[in-house]
PDB file of C-alpha atoms in Angstrom:
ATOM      1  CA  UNK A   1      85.312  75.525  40.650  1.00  0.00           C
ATOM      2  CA  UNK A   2      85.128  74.357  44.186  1.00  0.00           C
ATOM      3  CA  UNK A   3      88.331  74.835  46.517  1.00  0.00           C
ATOM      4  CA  UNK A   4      88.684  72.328  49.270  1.00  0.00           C
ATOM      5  CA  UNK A   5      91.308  71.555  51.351  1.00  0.00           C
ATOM      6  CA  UNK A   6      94.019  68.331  51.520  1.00  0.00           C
ATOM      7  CA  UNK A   7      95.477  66.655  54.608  1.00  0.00           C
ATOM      8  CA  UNK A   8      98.290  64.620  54.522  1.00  0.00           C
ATOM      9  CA  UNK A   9     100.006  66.612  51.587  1.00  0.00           C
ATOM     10  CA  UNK A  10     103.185  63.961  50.802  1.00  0.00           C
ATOM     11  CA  UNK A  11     106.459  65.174  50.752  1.00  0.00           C
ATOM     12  CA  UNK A  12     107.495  64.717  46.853  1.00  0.00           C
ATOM     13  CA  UNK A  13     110.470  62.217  46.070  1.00  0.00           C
ATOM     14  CA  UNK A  14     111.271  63.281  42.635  1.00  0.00           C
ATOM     15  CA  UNK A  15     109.620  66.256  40.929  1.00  0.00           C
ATOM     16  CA  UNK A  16     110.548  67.266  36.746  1.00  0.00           C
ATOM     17  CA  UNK A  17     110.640  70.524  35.497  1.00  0.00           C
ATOM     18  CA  UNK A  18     110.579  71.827  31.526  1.00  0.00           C
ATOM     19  CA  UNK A  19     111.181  75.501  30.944  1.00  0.00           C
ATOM     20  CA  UNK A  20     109.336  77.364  28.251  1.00  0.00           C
ATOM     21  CA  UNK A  21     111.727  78.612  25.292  1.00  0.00           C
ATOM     22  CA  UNK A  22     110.508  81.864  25.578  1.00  0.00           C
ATOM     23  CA  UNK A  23     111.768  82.850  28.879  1.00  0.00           C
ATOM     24  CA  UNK A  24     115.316  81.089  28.482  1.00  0.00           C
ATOM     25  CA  UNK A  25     117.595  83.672  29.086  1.00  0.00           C
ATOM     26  CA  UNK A  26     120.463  84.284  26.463  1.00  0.00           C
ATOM     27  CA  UNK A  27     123.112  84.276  28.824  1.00  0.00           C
ATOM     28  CA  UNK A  28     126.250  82.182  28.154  1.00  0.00           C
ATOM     29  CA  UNK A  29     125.905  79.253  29.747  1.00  0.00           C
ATOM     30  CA  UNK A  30     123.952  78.096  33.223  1.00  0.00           C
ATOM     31  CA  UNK A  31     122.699  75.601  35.106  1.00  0.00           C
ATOM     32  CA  UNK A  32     118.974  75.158  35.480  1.00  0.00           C
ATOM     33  CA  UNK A  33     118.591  73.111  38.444  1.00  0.00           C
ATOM     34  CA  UNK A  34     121.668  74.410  40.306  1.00  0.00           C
ATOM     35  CA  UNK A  35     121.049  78.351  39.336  1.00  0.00           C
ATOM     36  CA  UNK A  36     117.039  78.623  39.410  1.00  0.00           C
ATOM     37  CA  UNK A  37     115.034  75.701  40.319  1.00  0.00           C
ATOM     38  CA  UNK A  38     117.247  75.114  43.478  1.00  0.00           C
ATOM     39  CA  UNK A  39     117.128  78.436  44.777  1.00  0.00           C
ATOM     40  CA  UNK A  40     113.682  78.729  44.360  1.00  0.00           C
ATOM     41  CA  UNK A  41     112.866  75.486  46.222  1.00  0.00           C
ATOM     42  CA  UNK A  42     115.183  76.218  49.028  1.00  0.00           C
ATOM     43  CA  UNK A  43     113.847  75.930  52.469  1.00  0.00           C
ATOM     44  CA  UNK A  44     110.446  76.775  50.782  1.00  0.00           C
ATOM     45  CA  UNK A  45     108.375  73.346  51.322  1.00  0.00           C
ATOM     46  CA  UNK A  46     106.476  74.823  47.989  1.00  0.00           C
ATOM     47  CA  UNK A  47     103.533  72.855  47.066  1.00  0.00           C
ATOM     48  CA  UNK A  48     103.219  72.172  43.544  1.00  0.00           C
ATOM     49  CA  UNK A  49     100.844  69.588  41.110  1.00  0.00           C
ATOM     50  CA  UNK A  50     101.593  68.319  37.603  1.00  0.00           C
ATOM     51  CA  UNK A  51     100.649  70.880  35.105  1.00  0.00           C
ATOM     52  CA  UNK A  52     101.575  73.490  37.657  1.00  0.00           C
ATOM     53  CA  UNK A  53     103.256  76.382  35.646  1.00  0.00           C
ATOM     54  CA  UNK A  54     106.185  78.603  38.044  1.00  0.00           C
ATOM     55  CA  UNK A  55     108.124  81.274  37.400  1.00  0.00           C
ATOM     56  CA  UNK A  56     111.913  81.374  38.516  1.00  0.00           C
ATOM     57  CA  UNK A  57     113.749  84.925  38.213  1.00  0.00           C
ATOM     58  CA  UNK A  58     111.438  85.390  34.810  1.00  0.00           C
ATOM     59  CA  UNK A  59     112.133  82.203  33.638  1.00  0.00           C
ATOM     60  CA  UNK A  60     108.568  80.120  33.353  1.00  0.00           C
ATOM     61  CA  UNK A  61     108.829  76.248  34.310  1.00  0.00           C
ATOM     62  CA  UNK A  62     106.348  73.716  33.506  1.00  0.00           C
ATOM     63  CA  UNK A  63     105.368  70.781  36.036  1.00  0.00           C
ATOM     64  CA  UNK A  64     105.910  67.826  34.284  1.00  0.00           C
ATOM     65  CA  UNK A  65     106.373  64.917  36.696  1.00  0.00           C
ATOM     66  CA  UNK A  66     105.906  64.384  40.379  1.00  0.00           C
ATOM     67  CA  UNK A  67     106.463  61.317  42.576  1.00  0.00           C
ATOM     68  CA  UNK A  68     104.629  59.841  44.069  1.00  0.00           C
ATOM     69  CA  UNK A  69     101.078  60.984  42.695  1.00  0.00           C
ATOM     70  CA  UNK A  70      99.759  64.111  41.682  1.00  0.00           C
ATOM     71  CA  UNK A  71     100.803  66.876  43.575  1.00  0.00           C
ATOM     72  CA  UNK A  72     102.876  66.922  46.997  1.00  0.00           C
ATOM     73  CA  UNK A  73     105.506  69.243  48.815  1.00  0.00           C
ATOM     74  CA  UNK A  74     109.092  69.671  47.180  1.00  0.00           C
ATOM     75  CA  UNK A  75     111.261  69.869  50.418  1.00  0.00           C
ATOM     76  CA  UNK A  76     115.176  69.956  50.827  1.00  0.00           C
ATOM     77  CA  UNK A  77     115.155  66.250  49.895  1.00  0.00           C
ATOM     78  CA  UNK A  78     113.283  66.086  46.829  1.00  0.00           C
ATOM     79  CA  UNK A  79     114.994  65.246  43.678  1.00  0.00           C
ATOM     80  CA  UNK A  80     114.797  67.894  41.193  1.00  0.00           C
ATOM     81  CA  UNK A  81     115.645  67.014  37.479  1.00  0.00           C
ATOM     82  CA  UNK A  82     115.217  69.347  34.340  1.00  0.00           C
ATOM     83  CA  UNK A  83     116.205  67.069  31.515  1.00  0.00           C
ATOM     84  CA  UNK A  84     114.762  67.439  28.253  1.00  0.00           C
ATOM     85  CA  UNK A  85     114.407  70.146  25.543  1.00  0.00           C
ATOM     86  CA  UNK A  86     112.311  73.492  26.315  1.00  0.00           C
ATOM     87  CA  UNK A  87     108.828  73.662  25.676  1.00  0.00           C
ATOM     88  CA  UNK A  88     107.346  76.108  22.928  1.00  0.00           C
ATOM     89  CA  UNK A  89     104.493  77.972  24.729  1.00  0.00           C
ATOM     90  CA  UNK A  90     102.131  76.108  22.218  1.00  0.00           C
ATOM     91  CA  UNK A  91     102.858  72.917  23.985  1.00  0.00           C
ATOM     92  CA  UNK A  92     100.900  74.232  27.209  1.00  0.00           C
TER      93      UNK A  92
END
């Protein structure tokens, strides 16, 4: 594998995340987006690709879609959505 690196990294728009059923946490009820993802985004300017995998306080989060392109930089503006049911770890 050959590392190389990127200029002109674009700031992401809209960015969805699917967490893996194994690391849901059996509390009563919680928010995704608003308890995890959100925090761990927060004044971060995180780069992250589709496919990426990321953990959130031990909760695992696959990168499903990112707009525009591939990959970018999720900064206080992006959109972040986590619709959708959880992913069995066979999925990945």
């Amino acid at each position: 594998m050959k590392i190389e690196p990127v200029f002109d990294v674009p700031y992401l728009k809209r960015v969805e995340l699917l967490p893996f059923a194994d690391t849901l946490k059996k509390e009563a009820e919680y928010d995704l987006v608003k308890d995890y993802l959100t925090p761990y985004f927060q004044d971060a300017y995180r780069p992250i690709m589709k496919g990426d995998v990321l953990e959130c306080n031990s909760m695992e989060f696959k990168v499903m879609e990112v707009e525009p392109g591939t990959f970018g930089i999720v900064e206080p503006n992006t959109k972040i959505i986590c619709e959708g049911d959880s992913l069995a770890r066979t999925d990945d």
